[in-house]
Amino acid sequence: MNESLAITRFLNEAGETSHFIARFFRQWFKPRFELSEFTRQCFVIGYKSLPLVGLTAFIMGLVLTMQLRPSMIDYGVESQLPAIVGIAIVREIGPVITALIFAGKIGSSIGAELGSMKVTEQIDAMEVSGTNPFKYLVVTRVLAATLMLPVLVLLGDAISLYGSYLGVNIRGNTSFVFFWKQVLDNLSFSDVLPAFIKSFFFGFAVGIIGCYKGYNSSKGTEGVGRSANSAVVISSVLVFILDLIAVQVTDLLNLY
Amino acid sequence: MTLIYDINKQQAVVNKNTDDTTETVLSIRHLYKSFKENHVLVDFNLDVSKGETVVVLGKSGSGKSVLIKCIIGLLQPDKGDIELFGKSITGINETELDKIRAKTGFLFQSNALYDSMTVRQNLEFPLRRHWIKVSQQQVNDMVMESLEDVGLAHTVNMMPAELSGGMRKRIALARTLILKPEIILYDEPTTGLDPITGKEIIGLMMEIQQKYNTTSIIISHDMNCVRTAGNRIVILVDGMCYACGNFEQLLKNTDPKVKQFFEGI
Ligand SMILES: Nc1ncnc2c1ncn2[C@@H]1O[C@H](COP(=O)(O)OP(=O)(O)OP(=O)(O)O)[C@@H](O)[C@H]1O
Ligand SMILES: [Mg+2]
């Protein structure tokens, strides 16, 4: 009984989310694109998450390198350390960690912002002021999140690799140029491209879930908190699910 | 304070305004609205003519906010027709609706100030968004004029969170007025304010009514507001326009459902 209720609720939610996504695409292509609000959101979304993304990326690169070193020495392939770390970061760790940080930072803030605008009737106020709130609030934020996450991922990858370079040099002695040469020699276009493409999807997922949760927030301050919270939880899980799908797709297409 | 003035004198002027004009600005016909099993509005009818001030009275949860949200098209009625400035707003396209909305002011029950924007940006928002062609200089002038109307010119660079409840209400009123609407819908303009600030707000509303000869629909529980501001009072019970008339007429009404609103007066 309880399970069937949970399943019904899940299906309902999934249905409504798809509805919301369809509405997003319909509204996106309607004329009068909100350009200034879109650029503002790009700045806010990208800039706000940059320090956090940079910090976590740096630590991940450094720690990963230090953790891998003993095993690499055991197998006698210590010199391959930059190559291995490079592949791990670019293919998987960079996009996923960045997307998770992004979900925590941006997903929650979009959810809370739109949620409180909803419950205090600010969204209604926009509508009576000659503004289509869906275009003005949702379309701009979702597009900004979709475009900004890949940029953050690229930056995060670079910072991560710098962290890794420092990690290599704690015990060894590798020149900066040699380190980068080793990383780039072992990376091919087919490593970078799928990772780059999937980060667009991660960004879209974070943006659309944050907006969906905020826009459909229930009345009261409790509802706002709940939207922010579930925006983070659902978009984080979605990042992993999309990652799973992405690896299957690249595998099928024989991209690796 | 410039806001305190002789309310009785104002009343006489307001009444005179309505006598010599008959143009209908708003007409609601057989309006039905329900949320699932909750039948909020059931066959509601109302006509409002130009310059008139209609007060809608009703218990909490009787559907007053739903009614005015239907008028401005924030909620879609299930059945019935609403005509604003002679145009039906049900099933109208977005562009046409925005044109009508540019001539309509709406004061939200919760003020609905944009809390990520300064007072100035809040006031500029409707001006810019209705795509009215005005220069930056004109925008500034209109913002200041509107703020001076409500006596809060000094708050122009503040954030809504820094203002008191009464000030926020007045800023919301200034934002409603900035487009010089021909009809203004007020949702409980004095609720949650102390009686003195409440009186000031009513005074302000009537000053504006007189200055621009606007039509107003006021939702209120505040008997002071009902008595001083309304030419005509509509009592909303069970989703219908249950009784209608001026203050004195309704005060004499013996129907218990009407009487309960006027107890203790
Ligand atoms: N969006 C909505 N979804 C579902 N039910 C709603 C919605 N809006 C209003 N209602 C219901 O409609 C009824 C009337 O609500 P409304 O807000 O119009 O009351 P009101 O007369 O304005 O009350 P108050 O004086 O407290 O503001 C209530 O029972 C409310 O539960
Ligand atoms: Mg209400």
PDB file of N, CA and C in Angstrom, chain B residues 171-214:
ATOM      1  N   ILE B 171       5.126  51.817  -0.523  1.00  0.00           N
ATOM      2  CA  ILE B 171       5.955  51.630  -1.714  1.00  0.00           C
ATOM      3  C   ILE B 171       5.201  50.775  -2.736  1.00  0.00           C
ATOM      4  N   ALA B 172       4.532  49.748  -2.228  1.00  0.00           N
ATOM      5  CA  ALA B 172       3.750  48.904  -3.138  1.00  0.00           C
ATOM      6  C   ALA B 172       2.683  49.744  -3.828  1.00  0.00           C
ATOM      7  N   LEU B 173       2.092  50.656  -3.060  1.00  0.00           N
ATOM      8  CA  LEU B 173       1.081  51.546  -3.630  1.00  0.00           C
ATOM      9  C   LEU B 173       1.714  52.447  -4.694  1.00  0.00           C
ATOM     10  N   ALA B 174       2.911  52.954  -4.399  1.00  0.00           N
ATOM     11  CA  ALA B 174       3.599  53.808  -5.373  1.00  0.00           C
ATOM     12  C   ALA B 174       3.885  53.026  -6.659  1.00  0.00           C
ATOM     13  N   ARG B 175       4.281  51.773  -6.518  1.00  0.00           N
ATOM     14  CA  ARG B 175       4.558  50.958  -7.696  1.00  0.00           C
ATOM     15  C   ARG B 175       3.280  50.712  -8.499  1.00  0.00           C
ATOM     16  N   THR B 176       2.172  50.538  -7.766  1.00  0.00           N
ATOM     17  CA  THR B 176       0.897  50.348  -8.456  1.00  0.00           C
ATOM     18  C   THR B 176       0.509  51.602  -9.235  1.00  0.00           C
ATOM     19  N   LEU B 177       0.869  52.776  -8.663  1.00  0.00           N
ATOM     20  CA  LEU B 177       0.396  54.035  -9.245  1.00  0.00           C
ATOM     21  C   LEU B 177       1.265  54.558 -10.374  1.00  0.00           C
ATOM     22  N   ILE B 178       2.439  53.993 -10.536  1.00  0.00           N
ATOM     23  CA  ILE B 178       3.411  54.641 -11.408  1.00  0.00           C
ATOM     24  C   ILE B 178       2.945  54.707 -12.854  1.00  0.00           C
ATOM     25  N   LEU B 179       2.112  53.757 -13.252  1.00  0.00           N
ATOM     26  CA  LEU B 179       1.615  53.782 -14.638  1.00  0.00           C
ATOM     27  C   LEU B 179       0.318  54.578 -14.774  1.00  0.00           C
ATOM     28  N   LYS B 180      -0.091  55.261 -13.709  1.00  0.00           N
ATOM     29  CA  LYS B 180      -1.348  56.019 -13.690  1.00  0.00           C
ATOM     30  C   LYS B 180      -2.499  55.155 -14.182  1.00  0.00           C
ATOM     31  N   PRO B 181      -2.764  54.067 -13.496  1.00  0.00           N
ATOM     32  CA  PRO B 181      -3.798  53.144 -13.968  1.00  0.00           C
ATOM     33  C   PRO B 181      -5.186  53.773 -13.928  1.00  0.00           C
ATOM     34  N   GLU B 182      -6.047  53.285 -14.812  1.00  0.00           N
ATOM     35  CA  GLU B 182      -7.407  53.809 -14.840  1.00  0.00           C
ATOM     36  C   GLU B 182      -8.296  53.097 -13.837  1.00  0.00           C
ATOM     37  N   ILE B 183      -7.878  51.864 -13.508  1.00  0.00           N
ATOM     38  CA  ILE B 183      -8.617  51.147 -12.465  1.00  0.00           C
ATOM     39  C   ILE B 183      -7.600  50.505 -11.526  1.00  0.00           C
ATOM     40  N   ILE B 184      -7.858  50.582 -10.231  1.00  0.00           N
ATOM     41  CA  ILE B 184      -6.925  49.995  -9.268  1.00  0.00           C
ATOM     42  C   ILE B 184      -7.670  48.967  -8.421  1.00  0.00           C
ATOM     43  N   LEU B 185      -7.059  47.811  -8.285  1.00  0.00           N
ATOM     44  CA  LEU B 185      -7.625  46.762  -7.447  1.00  0.00           C
ATOM     45  C   LEU B 185      -6.765  46.663  -6.185  1.00  0.00           C
ATOM     46  N   TYR B 186      -7.364  46.945  -5.053  1.00  0.00           N
ATOM     47  CA  TYR B 186      -6.605  46.894  -3.795  1.00  0.00           C
ATOM     48  C   TYR B 186      -6.989  45.648  -3.026  1.00  0.00           C
ATOM     49  N   ASP B 187      -6.015  44.822  -2.689  1.00  0.00           N
ATOM     50  CA  ASP B 187      -6.317  43.652  -1.858  1.00  0.00           C
ATOM     51  C   ASP B 187      -5.905  43.931  -0.419  1.00  0.00           C
ATOM     52  N   GLU B 188      -6.871  44.211   0.410  1.00  0.00           N
ATOM     53  CA  GLU B 188      -6.676  44.492   1.834  1.00  0.00           C
ATOM     54  C   GLU B 188      -5.545  45.490   2.080  1.00  0.00           C
ATOM     55  N   PRO B 189      -5.756  46.734   1.679  1.00  0.00           N
ATOM     56  CA  PRO B 189      -4.673  47.716   1.784  1.00  0.00           C
ATOM     57  C   PRO B 189      -4.302  48.084   3.212  1.00  0.00           C
ATOM     58  N   THR B 190      -5.179  47.850   4.172  1.00  0.00           N
ATOM     59  CA  THR B 190      -4.863  48.314   5.536  1.00  0.00           C
ATOM     60  C   THR B 190      -4.670  47.176   6.531  1.00  0.00           C
ATOM     61  N   THR B 191      -4.793  45.954   6.078  1.00  0.00           N
ATOM     62  CA  THR B 191      -4.665  44.834   7.022  1.00  0.00           C
ATOM     63  C   THR B 191      -3.251  44.753   7.581  1.00  0.00           C
ATOM     64  N   GLY B 192      -3.142  44.555   8.879  1.00  0.00           N
ATOM     65  CA  GLY B 192      -1.839  44.407   9.507  1.00  0.00           C
ATOM     66  C   GLY B 192      -1.165  45.729   9.829  1.00  0.00           C
ATOM     67  N   LEU B 193      -1.861  46.815   9.615  1.00  0.00           N
ATOM     68  CA  LEU B 193      -1.272  48.119   9.959  1.00  0.00           C
ATOM     69  C   LEU B 193      -1.973  48.678  11.205  1.00  0.00           C
ATOM     70  N   ASP B 194      -1.279  49.553  11.903  1.00  0.00           N
ATOM     71  CA  ASP B 194      -1.922  50.193  13.044  1.00  0.00           C
ATOM     72  C   ASP B 194      -2.986  51.155  12.518  1.00  0.00           C
ATOM     73  N   PRO B 195      -3.983  51.519  13.365  1.00  0.00           N
ATOM     74  CA  PRO B 195      -5.107  52.329  12.848  1.00  0.00           C
ATOM     75  C   PRO B 195      -4.669  53.655  12.236  1.00  0.00           C
ATOM     76  N   ILE B 196      -3.616  54.249  12.781  1.00  0.00           N
ATOM     77  CA  ILE B 196      -3.201  55.565  12.274  1.00  0.00           C
ATOM     78  C   ILE B 196      -2.604  55.418  10.860  1.00  0.00           C
ATOM     79  N   THR B 197      -1.683  54.455  10.722  1.00  0.00           N
ATOM     80  CA  THR B 197      -1.104  54.224   9.396  1.00  0.00           C
ATOM     81  C   THR B 197      -2.189  53.774   8.421  1.00  0.00           C
ATOM     82  N   GLY B 198      -3.099  52.961   8.924  1.00  0.00           N
ATOM     83  CA  GLY B 198      -4.220  52.510   8.094  1.00  0.00           C
ATOM     84  C   GLY B 198      -4.996  53.692   7.545  1.00  0.00           C
ATOM     85  N   LYS B 199      -5.285  54.651   8.425  1.00  0.00           N
ATOM     86  CA  LYS B 199      -6.021  55.842   8.004  1.00  0.00           C
ATOM     87  C   LYS B 199      -5.235  56.619   6.954  1.00  0.00           C
ATOM     88  N   GLU B 200      -3.927  56.685   7.170  1.00  0.00           N
ATOM     89  CA  GLU B 200      -3.087  57.407   6.205  1.00  0.00           C
ATOM     90  C   GLU B 200      -3.164  56.756   4.824  1.00  0.00           C
ATOM     91  N   ILE B 201      -3.121  55.436   4.838  1.00  0.00           N
ATOM     92  CA  ILE B 201      -3.181  54.719   3.561  1.00  0.00           C
ATOM     93  C   ILE B 201      -4.522  54.974   2.869  1.00  0.00           C
ATOM     94  N   ILE B 202      -5.605  54.937   3.653  1.00  0.00           N
ATOM     95  CA  ILE B 202      -6.920  55.195   3.064  1.00  0.00           C
ATOM     96  C   ILE B 202      -6.968  56.609   2.490  1.00  0.00           C
ATOM     97  N   GLY B 203      -6.407  57.544   3.278  1.00  0.00           N
ATOM     98  CA  GLY B 203      -6.362  58.928   2.819  1.00  0.00           C
ATOM     99  C   GLY B 203      -5.633  59.043   1.496  1.00  0.00           C
ATOM    100  N   LEU B 204      -4.526  58.330   1.443  1.00  0.00           N
ATOM    101  CA  LEU B 204      -3.706  58.335   0.237  1.00  0.00           C
ATOM    102  C   LEU B 204      -4.477  57.791  -0.970  1.00  0.00           C
ATOM    103  N   MET B 205      -5.172  56.672  -0.723  1.00  0.00           N
ATOM    104  CA  MET B 205      -5.938  56.050  -1.807  1.00  0.00           C
ATOM    105  C   MET B 205      -6.998  57.010  -2.331  1.00  0.00           C
ATOM    106  N   MET B 206      -7.635  57.720  -1.395  1.00  0.00           N
ATOM    107  CA  MET B 206      -8.702  58.607  -1.831  1.00  0.00           C
ATOM    108  C   MET B 206      -8.145  59.850  -2.520  1.00  0.00           C
ATOM    109  N   GLU B 207      -6.980  60.286  -2.041  1.00  0.00           N
ATOM    110  CA  GLU B 207      -6.318  61.420  -2.688  1.00  0.00           C
ATOM    111  C   GLU B 207      -6.022  61.077  -4.149  1.00  0.00           C
ATOM    112  N   ILE B 208      -5.513  59.889  -4.336  1.00  0.00           N
ATOM    113  CA  ILE B 208      -5.165  59.428  -5.678  1.00  0.00           C
ATOM    114  C   ILE B 208      -6.410  59.289  -6.541  1.00  0.00           C
ATOM    115  N   GLN B 209      -7.453  58.737  -5.916  1.00  0.00           N
ATOM    116  CA  GLN B 209      -8.714  58.564  -6.628  1.00  0.00           C
ATOM    117  C   GLN B 209      -9.196  59.910  -7.164  1.00  0.00           C
ATOM    118  N   GLN B 210      -9.042  60.915  -6.302  1.00  0.00           N
ATOM    119  CA  GLN B 210      -9.523  62.243  -6.692  1.00  0.00           C
ATOM    120  C   GLN B 210      -8.607  62.874  -7.734  1.00  0.00           C
ATOM    121  N   LYS B 211      -7.307  62.693  -7.535  1.00  0.00           N
ATOM    122  CA  LYS B 211      -6.318  63.327  -8.407  1.00  0.00           C
ATOM    123  C   LYS B 211      -6.419  62.809  -9.843  1.00  0.00           C
ATOM    124  N   TYR B 212      -6.572  61.507  -9.976  1.00  0.00           N
ATOM    125  CA  TYR B 212      -6.569  60.915 -11.322  1.00  0.00           C
ATOM    126  C   TYR B 212      -7.924  60.386 -11.768  1.00  0.00           C
ATOM    127  N   ASN B 213      -8.962  60.586 -10.955  1.00  0.00           N
ATOM    128  CA  ASN B 213     -10.290  60.047 -11.214  1.00  0.00           C
ATOM    129  C   ASN B 213     -10.249  58.566 -11.596  1.00  0.00           C
ATOM    130  N   THR B 214      -9.567  57.795 -10.798  1.00  0.00           N
ATOM    131  CA  THR B 214      -9.486  56.360 -11.065  1.00  0.00           C
ATOM    132  C   THR B 214     -10.707  55.632 -10.516  1.00  0.00           C
TER     133      THR B 214
END
